[in-house]
């Protein structure tokens, strides 16, 4: 795991009674790390003085005025929490109450798996933390396994499994020609993978493409997973946020559950409850029985303890306050739908604008895709032109965050996209 | 419809998991029971799948359910996993909770308690909380990977001193992490990737989680002598010998103050000797500062050992925690500072720290850091905090004195001066496991079997009971 870097130490003037090696730096060999591709976009945006600048790189929701949003249900929850929490350590597995409510969202309100206590689940540091815990767990208990990751995927997925030292393979997912799903190749990859392979699946609102399998396609995938004995690990970062309906967004998971798969799930409240900075999520692994779930949970805790001991309290309190109170939960569901509807509305508006401009290209994919992101199909060079000529900021893979689009800037954005793409 | 959060059951609140001794986590091996299950399942299947890959290493290869069978029950790929051993401290609290005795005492708890035995949320924290919740302009956006910038600067000043040349020269990189644990882990991972000597020396004994943290980070863990059971004090000779024979460049974990679990700290003179020895051997200091201000009551005094090392111009790592000194346990607030030789190096180091953090949890949680920053940057709140902090430390020191006096009054055999010589939340009593079992059975005193007690769990009211218990234990089992 460790890299042994060759140290070149400059030995400076020796002092009389102590060796001089400590007088030069230990870190002369440390290279400056590459900037994060996604977060670097926002930095550049912030530095731009242009009044018409648009940030569609941001992976966080914005309202129609381009402002970040704190949900009303969250504000109310915080009002109730303030002054009442005693701030004691949570258990290593996190808030029991929060985890219980979170499992209901993923597995179903009346899930037999919850009743039968077959789910090993721990509170995690949002989606990232859930994926990392699972990757570490996979490394420890299935050391010969590897993980199949879709192409493309959220860039940090690769970092997570790499740091967990789980070898990675990829599987086909996005088809640039159609800006849709490369289903045939995806199915081939599932069939050709060795039996019992581990697959990372985006439950809904695939990041960065916004391309999701249809229900029928999910069923075929599940069937093929059965035949191959594959393990399905779902990263669900956008439940409720994709269609506006959490139950609908969990469909892929429910299909796999119905078909008898023992899956793993990473859940996040960053987007659907707007709790980005609170780092609240949950990792769950469905087991054969309660005894196994207890064993698996205990081992997950053993991995969490030398990483952060126990997870942060505040975000968990917000979630359990909201989900544990029917009124607040209903308010949350309404607010999630508002966010999802605004995104869907912006998709429609962007597409219509482009079509009205007479763009010769097809922009169907904008409304076919779902969730926060749209894979525009723009090339890196076209993206660079968007930025340099129009002060529009997005990642160079052409991913547009719909959350950054407003009624105020959609026309400008459509025009700019048309300009850089019409000669394509 | 205000909800109460004091219900222990709702969130499964448990005593902090400060372990007294580390136990290796069990790594499972294949069990024959799981093989039998697999074979039984295989016998019931219709036929083998045509897509079996004979080259796969997966034991589930022999189980390929026919796609046409209507009932598919996957076998778990984790069926071989055995349950991890219980945390030793948790076991103590579980037993304590079950005990109906009205005189029971929980001295395993690693969190501060008031005279009434209740957790304490500092007034300044409540004030900061209110400020935050009332500020409607606050949003919940992601923090940068390195955390809240303001918080990082304030944390560095707190431990290194506001006038620290290292800070003024921009030679320090500070990143917000998940309390002490997270800071140690991120620092450990950074070292495992970029440092040339992958061995870390930890004191014997130390906080139970230390060896696990560093092992998982990729370092190899060795120990140096620290505690002398004979004197219940520091084995200074042993410490110097062990560090003296460590390979050049090795990393050394140092408890900045209030050593956990022994409460035994070096004197300033001893620290100076340690510093000189370490610098002469180019050993890299990694400080764990979990009790700044909480040990002596003075933030500056408790930071002295760290500042001595920084003052000589050398490099070091420091992990800070606000769990105890600000009572923010559950919010997981901490910071890792790396003091480097130059601003350029510090900047490169920071960029590499980000690469460790991003695939672990992307960015740290905002709430606790916001509370800390609110307090540290406001002069009034800061002053009030130092007063509340001193009050906590003073109460602990008073408990030490009261226990010592009570044992002397009873004429309990033995030298108990270590109770008042040791510092911080914990006392290593020197009681053996037999005596501990006796005290639990006869006096309903709950503590870890290594004889460690949390002074925070005592009050003036309960000291006599504990003294009686110790007296009885010592006289019954010589």
mmCIF file of C-alpha atoms in Angstrom, chain A residues 1-5 7 9 17-19 21-34 36 38-39 58-62 68 70 72 74-75 78-92 94-98 125 128-129 132 134 136-138 140-142 144 154 156 159-160 162-163 194-198 223 226-228 231 259-262 270-271 274-279 285-288 292 294-296 298-299 302-303 305-314 317-318 320-321 324-325 327, chain B residues 1-5 10-14 16-17 19 25-28 37 49 51-53 56-61 64-65 67 72-85 87 90 111 113 119 121 125-126 129-130 133 135-136 138-143 145 178 181-182 185 189-196 198 207 209 212-213 216-218 248-249 276 279-280 282 284 312-315 317 323-324 327-332 338 340-341 345 348-349 351-352 355-356 358-367 371:
data_model
loop_
_atom_site.group_PDB
_atom_site.id
_atom_site.type_symbol
_atom_site.label_atom_id
_atom_site.label_comp_id
_atom_site.label_asym_id
_atom_site.label_seq_id
_atom_site.Cartn_x
_atom_site.Cartn_y
_atom_site.Cartn_z
ATOM 1 C CA UNK A 1 0.000 0.000 0.000
ATOM 2 C CA UNK A 2 2.691 2.432 0.886
ATOM 3 C CA UNK A 3 4.758 4.092 -1.668
ATOM 4 C CA UNK A 4 8.305 4.454 -0.737
ATOM 5 C CA UNK A 5 9.407 7.708 -2.167
ATOM 6 C CA UNK A 7 13.987 11.080 -0.262
ATOM 7 C CA UNK A 9 17.514 15.293 1.992
ATOM 8 C CA UNK A 17 24.883 18.589 19.755
ATOM 9 C CA UNK A 18 22.077 17.322 17.542
ATOM 10 C CA UNK A 19 21.976 15.629 14.174
ATOM 11 C CA UNK A 21 18.622 15.587 9.526
ATOM 12 C CA UNK A 22 15.550 16.939 11.231
ATOM 13 C CA UNK A 23 16.434 20.400 10.083
ATOM 14 C CA UNK A 24 15.413 19.726 6.502
ATOM 15 C CA UNK A 25 11.915 18.854 5.499
ATOM 16 C CA UNK A 26 10.565 15.344 5.398
ATOM 17 C CA UNK A 27 8.250 16.327 2.621
ATOM 18 C CA UNK A 28 10.555 17.430 -0.143
ATOM 19 C CA UNK A 29 9.293 14.596 -2.276
ATOM 20 C CA UNK A 30 5.631 15.500 -1.964
ATOM 21 C CA UNK A 31 4.221 16.495 -5.321
ATOM 22 C CA UNK A 32 1.349 18.939 -5.551
ATOM 23 C CA UNK A 33 -1.770 16.890 -6.089
ATOM 24 C CA UNK A 34 -3.990 17.419 -9.092
ATOM 25 C CA UNK A 36 -10.340 17.885 -8.142
ATOM 26 C CA UNK A 38 -15.403 18.949 -10.254
ATOM 27 C CA UNK A 39 -14.604 21.299 -7.399
ATOM 28 C CA UNK A 58 -22.274 22.696 -9.283
ATOM 29 C CA UNK A 59 -23.655 19.388 -7.989
ATOM 30 C CA UNK A 60 -25.854 21.061 -5.422
ATOM 31 C CA UNK A 61 -29.445 22.193 -5.872
ATOM 32 C CA UNK A 62 -30.215 25.842 -6.556
ATOM 33 C CA UNK A 68 -28.799 27.377 -2.341
ATOM 34 C CA UNK A 70 -32.340 24.969 3.082
ATOM 35 C CA UNK A 72 -38.297 24.312 5.522
ATOM 36 C CA UNK A 74 -34.908 21.070 7.895
ATOM 37 C CA UNK A 75 -35.186 24.542 9.429
ATOM 38 C CA UNK A 78 -33.137 22.389 13.616
ATOM 39 C CA UNK A 79 -35.329 24.722 15.640
ATOM 40 C CA UNK A 80 -36.513 21.724 17.620
ATOM 41 C CA UNK A 81 -33.053 20.277 18.043
ATOM 42 C CA UNK A 82 -31.262 23.450 19.132
ATOM 43 C CA UNK A 83 -30.821 23.517 22.871
ATOM 44 C CA UNK A 84 -31.905 19.925 23.361
ATOM 45 C CA UNK A 85 -29.175 17.649 22.121
ATOM 46 C CA UNK A 86 -26.703 16.571 24.788
ATOM 47 C CA UNK A 87 -24.058 15.982 22.134
ATOM 48 C CA UNK A 88 -22.966 12.622 23.509
ATOM 49 C CA UNK A 89 -21.282 10.108 21.250
ATOM 50 C CA UNK A 90 -23.523 8.129 18.967
ATOM 51 C CA UNK A 91 -22.853 4.399 18.890
ATOM 52 C CA UNK A 92 -20.324 3.297 16.258
ATOM 53 C CA UNK A 94 -24.763 5.741 14.352
ATOM 54 C CA UNK A 95 -28.258 6.807 15.290
ATOM 55 C CA UNK A 96 -30.476 3.746 15.505
ATOM 56 C CA UNK A 97 -33.576 5.797 14.889
ATOM 57 C CA UNK A 98 -32.161 7.528 11.845
ATOM 58 C CA UNK A 125 -20.641 9.891 6.224
ATOM 59 C CA UNK A 128 -19.034 8.749 0.025
ATOM 60 C CA UNK A 129 -18.640 7.303 3.485
ATOM 61 C CA UNK A 132 -15.939 3.652 1.328
ATOM 62 C CA UNK A 134 -18.502 -1.009 1.885
ATOM 63 C CA UNK A 136 -13.213 -1.582 2.938
ATOM 64 C CA UNK A 137 -15.606 -4.288 4.039
ATOM 65 C CA UNK A 138 -15.454 -5.935 0.638
ATOM 66 C CA UNK A 140 -11.519 -7.401 4.192
ATOM 67 C CA UNK A 141 -14.074 -10.152 3.727
ATOM 68 C CA UNK A 142 -13.958 -10.860 0.022
ATOM 69 C CA UNK A 144 -10.270 -11.861 -3.974
ATOM 70 C CA UNK A 154 -18.895 9.783 -10.502
ATOM 71 C CA UNK A 156 -14.769 9.671 -6.786
ATOM 72 C CA UNK A 159 -10.814 6.858 -5.837
ATOM 73 C CA UNK A 160 -12.878 5.119 -3.164
ATOM 74 C CA UNK A 162 -8.739 2.297 -5.192
ATOM 75 C CA UNK A 163 -8.003 3.556 -1.687
ATOM 76 C CA UNK A 194 -16.798 -14.107 -13.770
ATOM 77 C CA UNK A 195 -19.590 -15.561 -11.650
ATOM 78 C CA UNK A 196 -20.074 -13.822 -8.372
ATOM 79 C CA UNK A 197 -18.645 -10.487 -9.433
ATOM 80 C CA UNK A 198 -19.402 -7.302 -7.549
ATOM 81 C CA UNK A 223 -32.368 -11.861 -14.080
ATOM 82 C CA UNK A 226 -29.205 -14.185 -10.770
ATOM 83 C CA UNK A 227 -27.820 -16.429 -13.444
ATOM 84 C CA UNK A 228 -24.312 -15.245 -12.695
ATOM 85 C CA UNK A 231 -23.469 -9.047 -6.096
ATOM 86 C CA UNK A 259 -35.892 -11.296 -7.221
ATOM 87 C CA UNK A 260 -34.149 -12.494 -4.094
ATOM 88 C CA UNK A 261 -30.799 -10.744 -4.398
ATOM 89 C CA UNK A 262 -28.862 -9.968 -1.241
ATOM 90 C CA UNK A 270 -27.053 15.329 0.742
ATOM 91 C CA UNK A 271 -29.324 16.170 -2.170
ATOM 92 C CA UNK A 274 -30.261 19.345 1.150
ATOM 93 C CA UNK A 275 -27.985 18.243 3.966
ATOM 94 C CA UNK A 276 -24.818 18.343 1.891
ATOM 95 C CA UNK A 277 -22.420 19.647 4.492
ATOM 96 C CA UNK A 278 -23.863 17.598 7.324
ATOM 97 C CA UNK A 279 -22.582 14.367 5.796
ATOM 98 C CA UNK A 285 -26.150 -4.941 3.529
ATOM 99 C CA UNK A 286 -29.039 -7.385 3.235
ATOM 100 C CA UNK A 287 -28.170 -10.715 4.855
ATOM 101 C CA UNK A 288 -29.629 -14.180 4.978
ATOM 102 C CA UNK A 292 -25.666 -12.809 9.945
ATOM 103 C CA UNK A 294 -25.634 -8.810 13.514
ATOM 104 C CA UNK A 295 -22.264 -10.238 12.518
ATOM 105 C CA UNK A 296 -21.955 -8.053 9.429
ATOM 106 C CA UNK A 298 -20.402 -5.612 13.992
ATOM 107 C CA UNK A 299 -17.717 -5.893 11.336
ATOM 108 C CA UNK A 302 -14.958 -2.383 13.323
ATOM 109 C CA UNK A 303 -14.097 -0.596 10.099
ATOM 110 C CA UNK A 305 -14.069 2.836 14.491
ATOM 111 C CA UNK A 306 -10.483 3.325 13.273
ATOM 112 C CA UNK A 307 -11.718 5.799 10.687
ATOM 113 C CA UNK A 308 -13.817 8.174 12.753
ATOM 114 C CA UNK A 309 -15.026 6.173 15.796
ATOM 115 C CA UNK A 310 -18.687 7.136 15.443
ATOM 116 C CA UNK A 311 -20.588 9.305 12.970
ATOM 117 C CA UNK A 312 -21.628 12.949 13.484
ATOM 118 C CA UNK A 313 -24.763 13.627 15.416
ATOM 119 C CA UNK A 314 -26.380 16.764 14.079
ATOM 120 C CA UNK A 317 -30.887 14.282 14.420
ATOM 121 C CA UNK A 318 -32.253 16.381 11.567
ATOM 122 C CA UNK A 320 -34.735 11.361 12.327
ATOM 123 C CA UNK A 321 -36.673 14.414 13.489
ATOM 124 C CA UNK A 324 -40.078 10.442 12.609
ATOM 125 C CA UNK A 325 -42.756 13.133 12.496
ATOM 126 C CA UNK A 327 -46.196 16.210 9.398
ATOM 127 C CA UNK B 1 -44.464 18.836 19.481
ATOM 128 C CA UNK B 2 -40.986 19.366 20.781
ATOM 129 C CA UNK B 3 -39.026 16.196 20.864
ATOM 130 C CA UNK B 4 -36.698 15.260 23.637
ATOM 131 C CA UNK B 5 -33.359 13.847 22.765
ATOM 132 C CA UNK B 10 -34.182 6.378 20.613
ATOM 133 C CA UNK B 11 -30.732 6.897 19.268
ATOM 134 C CA UNK B 12 -29.009 4.026 20.958
ATOM 135 C CA UNK B 13 -26.740 6.390 22.901
ATOM 136 C CA UNK B 14 -23.978 4.530 24.567
ATOM 137 C CA UNK B 16 -18.062 6.641 24.600
ATOM 138 C CA UNK B 17 -16.009 3.854 23.251
ATOM 139 C CA UNK B 19 -11.176 1.233 25.253
ATOM 140 C CA UNK B 25 -10.535 -7.560 15.406
ATOM 141 C CA UNK B 26 -11.283 -10.992 14.186
ATOM 142 C CA UNK B 27 -10.798 -11.528 10.514
ATOM 143 C CA UNK B 28 -13.032 -14.359 9.475
ATOM 144 C CA UNK B 37 -25.258 -24.601 3.341
ATOM 145 C CA UNK B 49 -26.000 -22.834 -15.185
ATOM 146 C CA UNK B 51 -22.408 -19.999 -17.948
ATOM 147 C CA UNK B 52 -20.212 -21.403 -15.220
ATOM 148 C CA UNK B 53 -16.740 -20.076 -15.450
ATOM 149 C CA UNK B 56 -13.459 -17.948 -11.248
ATOM 150 C CA UNK B 57 -12.139 -18.072 -7.729
ATOM 151 C CA UNK B 58 -15.508 -17.515 -6.226
ATOM 152 C CA UNK B 59 -16.737 -20.308 -3.940
ATOM 153 C CA UNK B 60 -20.245 -19.472 -5.034
ATOM 154 C CA UNK B 61 -19.366 -20.925 -8.406
ATOM 155 C CA UNK B 64 -25.685 -21.290 -10.017
ATOM 156 C CA UNK B 65 -29.416 -21.122 -9.706
ATOM 157 C CA UNK B 67 -32.941 -18.933 -14.263
ATOM 158 C CA UNK B 72 -34.432 -17.691 -6.010
ATOM 159 C CA UNK B 73 -32.725 -17.257 -2.720
ATOM 160 C CA UNK B 74 -29.262 -15.947 -3.073
ATOM 161 C CA UNK B 75 -26.679 -17.162 -0.693
ATOM 162 C CA UNK B 76 -24.930 -14.362 1.020
ATOM 163 C CA UNK B 77 -21.420 -13.646 -0.160
ATOM 164 C CA UNK B 78 -20.718 -12.682 3.429
ATOM 165 C CA UNK B 79 -22.019 -15.843 5.032
ATOM 166 C CA UNK B 80 -18.602 -16.685 6.400
ATOM 167 C CA UNK B 81 -18.400 -13.608 8.572
ATOM 168 C CA UNK B 82 -18.209 -14.071 12.315
ATOM 169 C CA UNK B 83 -19.348 -11.538 14.814
ATOM 170 C CA UNK B 84 -16.679 -9.116 15.950
ATOM 171 C CA UNK B 85 -15.779 -9.134 19.634
ATOM 172 C CA UNK B 87 -16.013 -3.527 22.862
ATOM 173 C CA UNK B 90 -19.410 -1.148 26.128
ATOM 174 C CA UNK B 111 -17.218 11.614 28.817
ATOM 175 C CA UNK B 113 -20.226 14.278 33.912
ATOM 176 C CA UNK B 119 -23.672 15.039 30.620
ATOM 177 C CA UNK B 121 -23.395 20.949 27.313
ATOM 178 C CA UNK B 125 -22.020 25.859 23.003
ATOM 179 C CA UNK B 126 -25.708 26.494 23.589
ATOM 180 C CA UNK B 129 -26.035 26.825 18.622
ATOM 181 C CA UNK B 130 -28.685 29.493 18.981
ATOM 182 C CA UNK B 133 -30.010 28.326 14.133
ATOM 183 C CA UNK B 135 -29.065 32.903 11.240
ATOM 184 C CA UNK B 136 -31.317 32.305 8.271
ATOM 185 C CA UNK B 138 -26.686 30.039 6.773
ATOM 186 C CA UNK B 139 -26.741 27.285 4.206
ATOM 187 C CA UNK B 140 -25.816 23.637 4.284
ATOM 188 C CA UNK B 141 -23.543 23.499 1.286
ATOM 189 C CA UNK B 142 -20.592 21.170 1.159
ATOM 190 C CA UNK B 143 -17.563 22.385 2.997
ATOM 191 C CA UNK B 145 -12.477 19.011 1.381
ATOM 192 C CA UNK B 178 -13.648 13.887 12.350
ATOM 193 C CA UNK B 181 -9.884 9.626 15.532
ATOM 194 C CA UNK B 182 -10.348 11.116 12.091
ATOM 195 C CA UNK B 185 -6.394 8.349 10.607
ATOM 196 C CA UNK B 189 -2.733 7.552 5.776
ATOM 197 C CA UNK B 190 -0.782 10.570 4.601
ATOM 198 C CA UNK B 191 2.342 9.239 6.286
ATOM 199 C CA UNK B 192 1.869 5.776 4.841
ATOM 200 C CA UNK B 193 1.836 7.268 1.354
ATOM 201 C CA UNK B 194 4.469 9.965 1.560
ATOM 202 C CA UNK B 195 6.786 9.321 4.456
ATOM 203 C CA UNK B 196 9.854 7.158 4.204
ATOM 204 C CA UNK B 198 6.492 3.428 7.940
ATOM 205 C CA UNK B 207 -5.930 4.393 23.944
ATOM 206 C CA UNK B 209 -8.129 2.571 19.164
ATOM 207 C CA UNK B 212 -6.145 -0.072 14.885
ATOM 208 C CA UNK B 213 -6.145 3.392 13.393
ATOM 209 C CA UNK B 216 -5.518 0.353 8.906
ATOM 210 C CA UNK B 217 -3.780 3.512 7.732
ATOM 211 C CA UNK B 218 -0.941 1.330 6.494
ATOM 212 C CA UNK B 248 16.045 6.931 12.562
ATOM 213 C CA UNK B 249 13.040 8.712 11.142
ATOM 214 C CA UNK B 276 16.214 16.557 22.218
ATOM 215 C CA UNK B 279 15.380 15.523 17.158
ATOM 216 C CA UNK B 280 18.782 13.924 17.427
ATOM 217 C CA UNK B 282 15.182 12.513 13.443
ATOM 218 C CA UNK B 284 8.882 12.387 13.664
ATOM 219 C CA UNK B 312 12.736 24.321 17.647
ATOM 220 C CA UNK B 313 11.799 24.775 13.997
ATOM 221 C CA UNK B 314 11.266 21.112 13.296
ATOM 222 C CA UNK B 315 8.301 19.377 11.724
ATOM 223 C CA UNK B 317 1.895 16.386 13.179
ATOM 224 C CA UNK B 323 -14.857 16.259 22.003
ATOM 225 C CA UNK B 324 -13.930 16.769 25.640
ATOM 226 C CA UNK B 327 -18.154 18.818 25.084
ATOM 227 C CA UNK B 328 -18.856 18.280 21.389
ATOM 228 C CA UNK B 329 -18.371 14.528 21.504
ATOM 229 C CA UNK B 330 -21.016 13.425 19.055
ATOM 230 C CA UNK B 331 -20.437 16.173 16.514
ATOM 231 C CA UNK B 332 -17.000 14.778 15.650
ATOM 232 C CA UNK B 338 1.102 19.363 9.887
ATOM 233 C CA UNK B 340 6.312 21.899 7.779
ATOM 234 C CA UNK B 341 9.598 23.524 6.973
ATOM 235 C CA UNK B 345 5.901 22.345 1.399
ATOM 236 C CA UNK B 348 1.846 20.654 -1.318
ATOM 237 C CA UNK B 349 1.181 18.590 1.774
ATOM 238 C CA UNK B 351 -3.068 19.107 -1.577
ATOM 239 C CA UNK B 352 -2.102 15.529 -0.796
ATOM 240 C CA UNK B 355 -6.531 13.095 -1.824
ATOM 241 C CA UNK B 356 -6.714 11.079 1.372
ATOM 242 C CA UNK B 358 -11.949 12.797 -0.677
ATOM 243 C CA UNK B 359 -12.262 9.001 -1.069
ATOM 244 C CA UNK B 360 -12.953 8.597 2.637
ATOM 245 C CA UNK B 361 -15.866 10.964 3.180
ATOM 246 C CA UNK B 362 -15.440 13.792 0.630
ATOM 247 C CA UNK B 363 -15.642 16.645 3.120
ATOM 248 C CA UNK B 364 -16.158 17.003 6.875
ATOM 249 C CA UNK B 365 -19.441 17.754 8.693
ATOM 250 C CA UNK B 366 -20.244 21.420 9.131
ATOM 251 C CA UNK B 367 -22.185 21.688 12.360
ATOM 252 C CA UNK B 371 -19.974 25.903 16.727
#
